[in-house]
Structure formats: C-alpha cells, structure tokens
Short mmCIF file of C-alpha atoms and ligand atoms in Angstrom, two decimals:
data_model
loop_
_atom_site.label_atom_id
_atom_site.label_comp_id
_atom_site.label_asym_id
_atom_site.label_seq_id
_atom_site.Cartn_x
_atom_site.Cartn_y
_atom_site.Cartn_z
CA MET A 10 3.21 17.50 34.33
CA ASP A 11 3.52 16.94 30.57
CA GLU A 12 0.36 18.44 29.11
CA LYS A 13 -0.07 15.45 26.75
CA VAL A 14 0.59 12.77 29.37
CA TYR A 15 -2.59 11.00 28.14
CA THR A 16 -0.75 9.98 24.96
CA GLN A 17 1.64 7.88 27.04
CA SER A 18 1.38 4.40 28.53
CA MET A 19 -0.28 4.45 31.96
CA LEU A 20 0.20 0.95 33.39
CA LYS A 21 3.60 -0.51 34.21
CA ASP A 22 5.42 -2.77 31.73
CA ASN A 23 4.48 -6.45 32.10
CA ALA A 24 1.18 -5.54 33.78
CA PHE A 25 -0.52 -8.21 31.64
CA GLU A 26 2.21 -10.85 31.75
CA GLY A 27 0.57 -14.31 31.52
CA LYS A 28 -2.85 -12.83 30.70
CA THR A 29 -4.80 -13.58 27.54
CA ILE A 30 -7.12 -10.92 26.14
CA VAL A 31 -9.54 -11.39 23.23
CA VAL A 32 -10.44 -8.20 21.34
CA THR A 33 -13.30 -8.33 18.80
CA GLY A 34 -12.81 -5.94 15.90
CA GLY A 35 -9.12 -5.93 16.94
CA GLY A 36 -7.75 -5.51 13.42
CA THR A 37 -8.62 -1.84 12.95
CA GLY A 38 -9.29 1.48 14.70
CA LEU A 39 -9.79 1.52 18.44
CA GLY A 40 -9.66 -2.28 18.67
CA LYS A 41 -6.21 -2.22 17.11
CA ALA A 42 -5.03 0.57 19.44
CA MET A 43 -6.21 -1.38 22.51
CA SER A 44 -4.71 -4.64 21.22
CA LYS A 45 -1.37 -2.97 20.60
CA TYR A 46 -1.29 -1.52 24.10
CA PHE A 47 -2.28 -4.83 25.77
CA SER A 48 0.52 -6.50 23.82
CA GLU A 49 2.99 -3.78 24.90
CA LEU A 50 1.98 -4.68 28.47
CA SER A 51 3.01 -8.30 27.68
CA ALA A 52 -0.46 -9.84 27.19
CA ASN A 53 -1.21 -12.69 24.81
CA VAL A 54 -3.70 -10.98 22.51
CA VAL A 55 -6.26 -12.62 20.23
CA ILE A 56 -7.72 -10.31 17.59
CA THR A 57 -10.81 -11.27 15.68
CA SER A 58 -13.12 -9.98 12.95
CA ARG A 59 -14.48 -11.04 9.53
CA LYS A 60 -11.45 -10.01 7.41
CA ILE A 61 -8.57 -12.41 7.99
CA ASP A 62 -6.09 -10.49 5.79
CA VAL A 63 -6.59 -7.32 7.84
CA LEU A 64 -6.19 -9.32 11.06
CA LYS A 65 -2.99 -11.04 9.88
CA ASN A 66 -1.40 -7.70 8.91
CA THR A 67 -2.32 -6.12 12.24
CA ALA A 68 -1.13 -9.15 14.23
CA GLU A 69 2.23 -9.09 12.45
CA GLU A 70 2.60 -5.32 12.85
CA ILE A 71 1.86 -5.46 16.58
CA SER A 72 4.01 -8.47 17.41
CA ASP A 73 6.94 -7.04 15.40
CA GLU A 74 6.70 -3.93 17.54
CA THR A 75 6.08 -5.48 20.96
CA GLY A 76 7.78 -8.87 20.70
CA HIS A 77 4.63 -10.63 21.97
CA GLU A 78 2.54 -13.04 19.97
CA VAL A 79 -0.82 -11.85 18.60
CA LEU A 80 -3.20 -14.52 17.30
CA PRO A 81 -5.49 -13.51 14.41
CA VAL A 82 -8.74 -15.52 14.28
CA GLN A 83 -11.43 -15.02 11.65
CA CYS A 84 -14.84 -14.87 13.30
CA ASP A 85 -18.17 -13.23 12.55
CA VAL A 86 -19.39 -12.46 16.05
CA SER A 87 -23.03 -12.60 14.95
CA ASP A 88 -22.65 -16.37 14.45
CA TYR A 89 -22.58 -18.25 17.79
CA HIS A 90 -20.89 -21.30 16.29
CA GLN A 91 -17.98 -19.14 15.04
CA VAL A 92 -17.71 -17.54 18.49
CA GLU A 93 -17.41 -21.00 20.09
CA GLU A 94 -14.61 -21.79 17.62
CA LEU A 95 -12.91 -18.49 18.55
CA LEU A 96 -13.00 -19.48 22.22
CA LYS A 97 -11.67 -22.97 21.41
CA GLU A 98 -8.77 -21.63 19.29
CA SER A 99 -7.85 -19.01 21.92
CA VAL A 100 -7.77 -21.60 24.72
CA GLU A 101 -5.86 -24.12 22.59
CA LYS A 102 -3.23 -21.49 21.80
CA PHE A 103 -2.79 -19.74 25.15
CA GLY A 104 -4.28 -22.18 27.74
CA LYS A 105 -6.98 -19.82 29.05
CA VAL A 106 -8.65 -16.48 28.40
CA ASP A 107 -8.72 -13.79 31.10
CA SER A 108 -10.52 -10.91 29.41
CA LEU A 109 -12.92 -10.25 26.59
CA VAL A 110 -13.24 -6.84 24.92
CA ASN A 111 -16.46 -6.54 22.92
CA ASN A 112 -15.41 -3.81 20.50
CA ALA A 113 -16.68 -5.02 17.09
CA ALA A 114 -19.38 -2.79 15.62
CA GLY A 115 -21.20 -1.78 12.48
CA ASN A 116 -22.81 1.60 11.88
CA PHE A 117 -23.73 4.15 9.22
CA ILE A 118 -25.86 7.28 9.13
CA SER A 119 -29.30 7.16 7.55
CA PRO A 120 -32.81 8.47 8.09
CA THR A 121 -34.48 5.45 9.72
CA GLU A 122 -37.36 5.33 7.23
CA ARG A 123 -34.84 4.65 4.47
CA LEU A 124 -33.59 1.46 6.12
CA SER A 125 -34.68 -1.99 5.04
CA ASN A 126 -35.35 -4.49 7.79
CA ARG A 127 -32.11 -6.22 6.72
CA ALA A 128 -30.15 -2.99 7.19
CA PHE A 129 -31.52 -2.78 10.73
CA ASP A 130 -30.75 -6.48 11.35
CA VAL A 131 -27.18 -6.25 10.15
CA ILE A 132 -26.24 -3.61 12.74
CA VAL A 133 -28.14 -5.24 15.61
CA ASN A 134 -26.56 -8.60 14.72
CA ILE A 135 -23.02 -7.23 14.91
CA VAL A 136 -23.37 -4.91 17.91
CA LEU A 137 -25.95 -6.47 20.24
CA LYS A 138 -26.05 -10.10 19.14
CA GLY A 139 -22.27 -10.16 18.63
CA THR A 140 -21.72 -8.85 22.15
CA TYR A 141 -24.09 -11.26 23.86
CA ASN A 142 -22.81 -14.19 21.76
CA CYS A 143 -19.22 -13.56 22.90
CA THR A 144 -20.17 -12.74 26.48
CA LEU A 145 -22.29 -15.89 26.78
CA ALA A 146 -19.71 -18.24 25.25
CA PHE A 147 -16.75 -16.87 27.23
CA GLY A 148 -18.79 -16.43 30.43
CA LYS A 149 -20.09 -20.02 30.37
CA ASP A 150 -16.54 -21.29 29.90
CA TRP A 151 -15.23 -19.24 32.85
CA ILE A 152 -18.10 -20.40 35.08
CA GLU A 153 -17.65 -24.05 34.13
CA LYS A 154 -13.88 -23.90 34.75
CA LYS A 155 -14.31 -21.81 37.94
CA GLN A 156 -12.04 -19.15 36.43
CA PRO A 157 -12.39 -15.40 37.02
CA GLY A 158 -12.75 -13.09 34.02
CA THR A 159 -13.34 -9.49 32.96
CA VAL A 160 -15.49 -8.20 30.13
CA LEU A 161 -15.22 -4.73 28.67
CA ASN A 162 -17.94 -3.49 26.32
CA ILE A 163 -17.30 -0.52 24.04
CA ILE A 164 -20.58 1.40 23.79
CA THR A 165 -21.34 5.08 23.00
CA THR A 166 -22.85 8.01 24.87
CA TYR A 167 -26.06 7.73 22.83
CA ALA A 168 -26.64 4.34 24.51
CA TRP A 169 -28.58 6.32 27.15
CA THR A 170 -29.60 9.49 25.27
CA GLY A 171 -30.59 7.74 22.04
CA SER A 172 -29.75 9.41 18.71
CA GLY A 173 -31.53 9.96 15.43
CA TYR A 174 -29.88 8.85 12.17
CA VAL A 175 -27.98 5.97 13.84
CA VAL A 176 -31.00 4.24 15.36
CA PRO A 177 -29.99 0.58 14.86
CA SER A 178 -26.67 1.38 16.54
CA ALA A 179 -28.37 3.31 19.36
CA VAL A 180 -30.80 0.51 20.23
CA SER A 181 -28.00 -2.04 20.08
CA LYS A 182 -25.62 -0.05 22.29
CA ALA A 183 -28.47 0.52 24.77
CA GLY A 184 -28.93 -3.25 24.89
CA VAL A 185 -25.22 -3.73 25.51
CA LEU A 186 -25.40 -1.25 28.39
CA ALA A 187 -28.27 -3.27 29.92
CA LEU A 188 -26.28 -6.48 29.43
CA THR A 189 -23.26 -4.92 31.18
CA ARG A 190 -25.22 -3.80 34.22
CA SER A 191 -27.32 -6.97 34.48
CA LEU A 192 -24.49 -9.48 34.31
CA ALA A 193 -22.20 -7.35 36.50
CA VAL A 194 -24.59 -8.25 39.32
CA GLU A 195 -25.56 -11.77 38.27
CA TRP A 196 -22.04 -13.04 37.51
CA ALA A 197 -20.12 -11.25 40.29
CA LYS A 198 -20.47 -14.42 42.39
CA TYR A 199 -18.36 -16.25 39.79
CA GLY A 200 -15.59 -13.64 39.92
CA ILE A 201 -16.63 -12.15 36.58
CA ARG A 202 -16.69 -8.34 36.28
CA LEU A 203 -18.27 -6.40 33.42
CA ASN A 204 -17.70 -2.73 32.64
CA ALA A 205 -18.17 -0.45 29.65
CA ILE A 206 -16.50 2.53 28.01
CA ALA A 207 -18.58 5.18 26.24
CA PRO A 208 -16.20 7.02 23.92
CA GLY A 209 -16.93 10.38 22.38
CA PRO A 210 -15.34 11.11 18.98
CA PHE A 211 -12.05 9.27 18.38
CA PRO A 212 -11.07 9.54 14.68
CA THR A 213 -10.86 6.14 12.98
CA LYS A 214 -11.19 5.28 9.30
CA GLY A 215 -14.10 2.90 9.96
CA ALA A 216 -16.20 5.40 11.92
CA TRP A 217 -15.32 8.56 9.96
CA GLU A 218 -16.05 7.00 6.54
CA ARG A 219 -19.51 5.90 7.67
CA LEU A 220 -20.52 8.73 9.99
CA LEU A 221 -18.96 11.75 8.29
CA PRO A 222 -18.77 10.84 4.58
CA GLY A 223 -17.71 13.39 1.95
CA ASP A 224 -17.63 17.02 3.07
CA LEU A 225 -19.66 16.32 6.25
CA VAL A 226 -16.27 16.02 7.90
CA GLU A 227 -15.66 19.77 7.38
CA LYS A 228 -19.27 20.79 7.99
CA PHE A 229 -19.64 18.94 11.28
CA ASP A 230 -16.17 18.83 12.77
CA PHE A 231 -16.73 16.72 15.89
CA LYS A 232 -14.26 18.69 17.96
CA ASN A 233 -16.56 21.72 17.90
CA LYS A 234 -19.12 19.67 19.88
CA VAL A 235 -16.61 18.90 22.63
CA PRO A 236 -16.10 21.38 25.50
CA LEU A 237 -12.39 20.49 25.58
CA ARG A 238 -12.26 21.37 21.84
CA ARG A 239 -10.42 18.28 20.73
CA VAL A 240 -11.11 14.70 19.70
CA GLY A 241 -9.80 11.69 21.61
CA GLU A 242 -6.33 10.18 21.30
CA HIS A 243 -6.35 6.40 20.87
CA GLN A 244 -3.81 5.90 23.66
CA GLU A 245 -6.04 7.55 26.27
CA LEU A 246 -8.83 5.11 25.43
CA ALA A 247 -6.35 2.21 25.50
CA ASN A 248 -5.13 3.35 28.94
CA LEU A 249 -8.69 3.33 30.28
CA ALA A 250 -9.45 -0.05 28.70
CA ALA A 251 -6.32 -1.60 30.18
CA TYR A 252 -7.23 -0.28 33.62
CA LEU A 253 -10.81 -1.60 33.40
CA ILE A 254 -9.85 -5.15 32.43
CA SER A 255 -6.94 -5.28 34.89
CA GLY A 256 -6.91 -6.16 38.58
CA PHE A 257 -6.30 -2.46 39.37
CA SER A 258 -10.04 -1.86 38.86
CA ALA A 259 -11.09 -4.88 40.97
CA TYR A 260 -13.86 -2.98 42.82
CA ILE A 261 -15.36 -1.39 39.69
CA ASN A 262 -18.22 -3.49 38.38
CA GLY A 263 -21.20 -2.61 36.17
CA GLU A 264 -19.81 0.87 35.52
CA THR A 265 -19.71 2.81 32.26
CA VAL A 266 -16.85 5.26 32.01
CA THR A 267 -17.51 8.09 29.58
CA ILE A 268 -14.44 9.43 27.78
CA ASP A 269 -15.72 12.26 25.60
CA GLY A 270 -14.27 15.57 26.83
CA GLY A 271 -17.72 16.50 28.20
CA GLU A 272 -19.45 16.20 24.80
CA TRP A 273 -22.75 14.56 25.77
CA LEU A 274 -23.25 16.76 28.82
CA GLN A 275 -22.77 19.85 26.68
CA GLY A 276 -25.68 18.68 24.54
CA ALA A 277 -27.79 17.81 27.60
CA GLY A 278 -27.44 20.88 29.86
CA GLN A 279 -30.45 23.19 29.38
CA PHE A 280 -28.46 26.46 29.37
CA ASN A 281 -25.18 25.34 27.85
CA PHE A 282 -26.17 27.20 24.65
CA LEU A 283 -25.26 30.41 26.53
CA GLU A 284 -21.64 29.53 25.82
CA ALA A 285 -22.22 31.45 22.55
CA LEU A 286 -22.84 34.82 24.30
CA PRO A 287 -19.99 37.35 24.20
CA LYS A 288 -18.79 39.24 27.30
CA ASP A 289 -20.52 42.56 26.48
CA MET A 290 -23.84 40.78 26.15
CA TRP A 291 -23.29 39.27 29.62
CA ASP A 292 -22.61 42.82 30.94
CA SER A 293 -25.98 44.09 29.67
CA ILE A 294 -27.82 40.93 30.81
CA GLU A 295 -26.37 41.37 34.31
CA LYS A 296 -27.52 45.00 34.39
CA MET A 297 -31.05 44.01 33.30
CA LEU A 298 -31.30 41.21 35.85
CA ARG A 299 -29.93 43.24 38.77
CA LYS A 300 -32.46 46.05 38.13
CA LYS A 301 -35.24 43.52 38.64
C1 HXC B 4 -29.22 2.46 3.82
C2 HXC B 4 -27.77 0.64 3.83
C3 HXC B 4 -26.65 1.51 3.80
C4 HXC B 4 -26.91 2.93 3.76
C5 HXC B 4 -25.92 -0.54 3.86
N1 HXC B 4 -27.25 -0.61 3.86
N2 HXC B 4 -25.52 0.76 3.83
N3 HXC B 4 -29.03 1.09 3.83
N4 HXC B 4 -28.21 3.35 3.78
N5 HXC B 4 -25.91 3.81 3.76
C6 HXC B 4 -28.08 -1.82 3.83
C7 HXC B 4 -27.83 -2.67 2.59
O1 HXC B 4 -28.57 -2.18 1.46
C8 HXC B 4 -28.34 -4.04 3.05
O2 HXC B 4 -29.74 -4.10 3.07
C9 HXC B 4 -27.91 -4.04 4.53
O3 HXC B 4 -27.73 -2.68 4.91
C10 HXC B 4 -26.61 -4.80 4.74
O4 HXC B 4 -25.61 -4.20 3.93
P1 HXC B 4 -24.33 -5.02 3.44
O5 HXC B 4 -23.40 -4.06 2.81
O6 HXC B 4 -24.76 -6.23 2.66
O7 HXC B 4 -23.76 -5.60 4.85
P2 HXC B 4 -22.33 -5.99 5.30
O8 HXC B 4 -21.44 -6.26 4.11
O9 HXC B 4 -22.46 -7.03 6.36
O10 HXC B 4 -21.76 -4.62 5.97
C11 HXC B 4 -22.21 -4.17 7.19
C12 HXC B 4 -22.10 -2.65 7.35
C13 HXC B 4 -20.69 -2.15 6.94
C14 HXC B 4 -22.44 -2.31 8.79
C15 HXC B 4 -23.15 -2.02 6.42
O11 HXC B 4 -20.64 -0.73 7.02
C16 HXC B 4 -19.61 -2.72 7.83
O12 HXC B 4 -19.12 -3.84 7.55
N6 HXC B 4 -19.22 -2.04 8.91
C17 HXC B 4 -18.22 -2.51 9.90
C18 HXC B 4 -17.38 -1.41 10.44
C19 HXC B 4 -18.12 -0.20 10.96
O13 HXC B 4 -19.30 0.03 10.59
N7 HXC B 4 -17.41 0.64 11.73
C20 HXC B 4 -17.96 1.87 12.25
C21 HXC B 4 -18.26 1.72 13.70
S1 HXC B 4 -18.38 3.33 14.29
P3 HXC B 4 -30.60 -4.79 1.87
O14 HXC B 4 -32.02 -4.72 2.35
O15 HXC B 4 -30.34 -3.93 0.65
O16 HXC B 4 -30.08 -6.18 1.73
C22 HXC B 4 -19.37 3.46 15.60
C23 HXC B 4 -19.21 4.83 16.26
C24 HXC B 4 -20.35 5.33 17.02
O17 HXC B 4 -20.10 2.60 15.95
C25 HXC B 4 -20.24 6.74 17.61
C26 HXC B 4 -19.36 7.75 16.95
C27 HXC B 4 -19.24 9.07 17.66
P1 NAP B 5 -13.79 0.28 13.13
O1 NAP B 5 -12.32 0.42 12.93
O2 NAP B 5 -14.67 0.22 11.93
O3 NAP B 5 -14.01 -1.04 14.02
C1 NAP B 5 -15.08 -1.91 13.91
C2 NAP B 5 -14.53 -3.34 13.85
O4 NAP B 5 -15.59 -4.29 13.98
C3 NAP B 5 -13.79 -3.66 12.55
O5 NAP B 5 -12.51 -4.15 12.85
C4 NAP B 5 -14.63 -4.76 11.90
O6 NAP B 5 -13.80 -5.68 11.21
C5 NAP B 5 -15.29 -5.38 13.13
N1 NAP B 5 -16.53 -6.08 12.80
C6 NAP B 5 -17.60 -5.57 12.14
N2 NAP B 5 -18.53 -6.52 11.99
C7 NAP B 5 -18.04 -7.65 12.60
C8 NAP B 5 -18.55 -8.97 12.79
N3 NAP B 5 -19.76 -9.34 12.33
N4 NAP B 5 -17.78 -9.85 13.47
C9 NAP B 5 -16.56 -9.51 13.92
N5 NAP B 5 -16.03 -8.29 13.78
C10 NAP B 5 -16.77 -7.37 13.12
O7 NAP B 5 -14.36 1.45 14.04
P2 NAP B 5 -13.89 2.06 15.46
O8 NAP B 5 -14.15 3.50 15.40
O9 NAP B 5 -12.53 1.57 15.83
O10 NAP B 5 -14.97 1.43 16.45
C11 NAP B 5 -14.59 0.56 17.51
C12 NAP B 5 -15.64 0.58 18.60
O11 NAP B 5 -15.70 1.88 19.20
C13 NAP B 5 -17.07 0.28 18.14
O12 NAP B 5 -17.74 -0.48 19.13
C14 NAP B 5 -17.69 1.64 18.03
O13 NAP B 5 -19.09 1.61 18.15
C15 NAP B 5 -17.04 2.32 19.22
N6 NAP B 5 -17.06 3.78 19.18
C16 NAP B 5 -16.24 4.44 18.33
C17 NAP B 5 -16.24 5.82 18.34
C18 NAP B 5 -15.32 6.62 17.47
O14 NAP B 5 -15.38 7.85 17.51
N7 NAP B 5 -14.45 5.99 16.70
C19 NAP B 5 -17.11 6.52 19.21
C20 NAP B 5 -17.95 5.79 20.05
C21 NAP B 5 -17.90 4.41 20.03
P3 NAP B 5 -14.27 -6.56 9.93
O15 NAP B 5 -14.86 -5.62 8.95
O16 NAP B 5 -13.00 -7.22 9.49
O17 NAP B 5 -15.24 -7.58 10.45
#
C-alpha cells in the first residue's frame, strides 16, 4: 500500500451526485479543503462566511478545477436572520440541502483574565451560537419537509479536556459536542444524523496566525506533540468528513471521530512522559525493579 494513501481521494467519483452540501467557513482552510473534495465528488456545494470576496475566489477556483458549481453566500452565522437567508438561497439555487457542515470558527490565544467580555462573546457567538443557529434553521426545514439530513460539526479535542489560553473556544466547542450528542438522539426519528470530527493540528493560515503567532511556531512545533510525529493533511480530514456526511456512515450517529495522530491521548496518559527515557536508563530501571 502507498504509504501516503491518506492524501488521496477515498470515496468513489460521483459519490455526492445530486447532493447539496453547505459548508460554513468554506472559503478558507479546512472548510475549503472539504468543499473542494465534496465538489470533486460531484456535490453542489454552498460555501459561506463573512468575507464575500474570499468566498467568490474560492468558489471560482474550486468549480474551475472540478467542473461543478459552487455557490458563495455571504452570511455571519452568529445572526439567525442571515442563516435563514443562507438556507433560502441554497434551496432556491439547488432545490434542497442534504448536509450541513458547521466548520466556521473564531479563536486566538490569550490569558483569560486579559479578555474583555466582548472578546469572550465574539468567539462564543461564532462557534457555539453559529453552530446552533445553522443546525436549528436547517434542521427545522428538514423536519418540516420530511427530508433526511446529516450534520457534521468540526470541534477540537479540548472540547472534552478543556484547555487554558483558548477558553472561549473550549467552552464553545464543548457546547457543540453536547449539541451533537443531544440532537443525534432527539432528531434520529426524523432521519437526521449528527456527528463531529475533532481534529488535532492541521496547518491552516487562519489557525496558525492566531494560535502560533511570531516565533511560537518554531518554539512549539505542533508535530512534536503528536505520537505519529506529523501534522494532519487536509485531504485525510476531507476523506473523513465526506464519509461522515455520506450514506456510507448511515449507522454512525452522535459520534465524535478524533483525527489527531494520538495527540490528546499522549497528553492524557499518566506515564506517557516515560517516552523521554533512553534505552540504557530502561536497562538500569529494569534491574532495580527486578531486584525488588
Ligand atoms: C485579547 C482580543 C484579541 C487578543 C481580539 N480581541 N483579539 N482580546 N487578545 N489577541 C478582542 C477585541 O479587542 C474585541 O474586544 C473583541 O475581541 C472582538 O475583536 P474584533 O477584532 O472586533 O472581532 P472580529 O473582527 O469579529 O474578529 C473575530 C476574531 C478574529 C475571532 C477576533 O480573529 C476572526 O475573525 N477570526 C476568524 C477566523 C479564526 O479565528 N480562525 C481560527 C480558527 S482555529 P473589545 O472589548 O476590545 O471590543 C481553531 C483551531 C482550534 O479554532 C485548535 C487548534 C489545534
Ligand atoms: P480558518 O481558515 O480560519 O477557518 C475559519 C472560517 O470561519 C473562516 O473561513 C472564516 O471566514 C469563518 N468564520 C469566522 N467567523 C464567521 C462568522 N461569524 N460567520 C461565518 N463564518 C465565519 O481556520 P481552520 O483551521 O480552517 O478552522 C476550521 C475549523 O477547524 C474550525 O472549526 C476550527 O476550530 C477547527 N479546527 C482546526 C484545527 C487546525 O489545526 N486547523 C484544529 C482543530 C479544530 P470569514 O472570516 O470570511 O468569516
């Protein structure tokens, strides 16, 4: 097997023929990578965020490459009225929506005591409020029209561990995890599935500029925190996302799939720090322990 098979497309061509997928934050980073892949698989893709110029450029770039139309729609997901307009425009253009990917986010590092209440609000409004706004608007529409649907929420591994220095993001992602699990049960009867992906480090301009500014990028190289000693490739996340919104994952509901090379478990395991011990130290430790 090719050792970098994860950089290749996983699903078959045309897997999303006739499907419409809305990706929030689809103009940049991981949202763009997922949107491009869904389009390669023949989906109608709607990308949305606050910056219409960025969206238009991405839409054009993707459709030039894939030959499938990508609709850019300006929408601030923290505003419910704009989300309703996004739904309306998507349905008017493509007839129906099959999947929603809640990927839009805001984040930056800061000691929490330095944050104003507005700084806290702005992150919660994008990540948590934006996700429930979209989920509620699209979910209500599916229920009313008796249509099935899938929702995929992009969270993080600190949704369950918590993390200092990104506290507004951590509380918001934890809320999104609770939303995913709660509605997976409540809305299953309507044929609506919800799942989440918790990515480890995947280099993107948006995340790296705000989480590793200046020389922090050299000081805290994320790959050193990952047991597999590498960061993620966008295509492997796109492969997982495509699987989770597709009918191939029909029995997976309320699940969070972690894709982080083992990063969060390395931080969690009590004795994982012993990784740092060299072989000769293990030889003397073994001798000491066996004597006892
Ligand atoms: C303290 C800060 C601050 C900082 C902003 N604020 N930056 N406070 N330290 N570094 C405060 C401002 O002073 C203001 O409060 C409030 O936050 C809102 O700031 P604005 O710039 O007016 O807001 P806005 O223009 O809406 O921008 C939102 C943003 C910005 C979140 C601050 O970074 C953004 O648009 N981000 C979108 C993309 C993004 O963040 N991508 C990264 C996702 S990565 P006051 O009180 O002064 O008005 C991710 C990865 C997780 O989630 C895991 C990785 C491993
Ligand atoms: P990114 O490129 O900065 O993506 C964030 C997107 O959200 C941008 O396109 C931004 O576009 C959009 N957005 C922000 N506020 C919005 C709002 N109010 N309404 C609509 N859209 C808004 O960063 P990324 O790394 O690709 O992150 C994508 C997702 O992956 C996020 O959920 C992030 O938490 C998650 N994640 C990333 C990593 C990583 O290592 N990269 C790790 C774990 C989780 P506009 O500015 O145009 O609005």
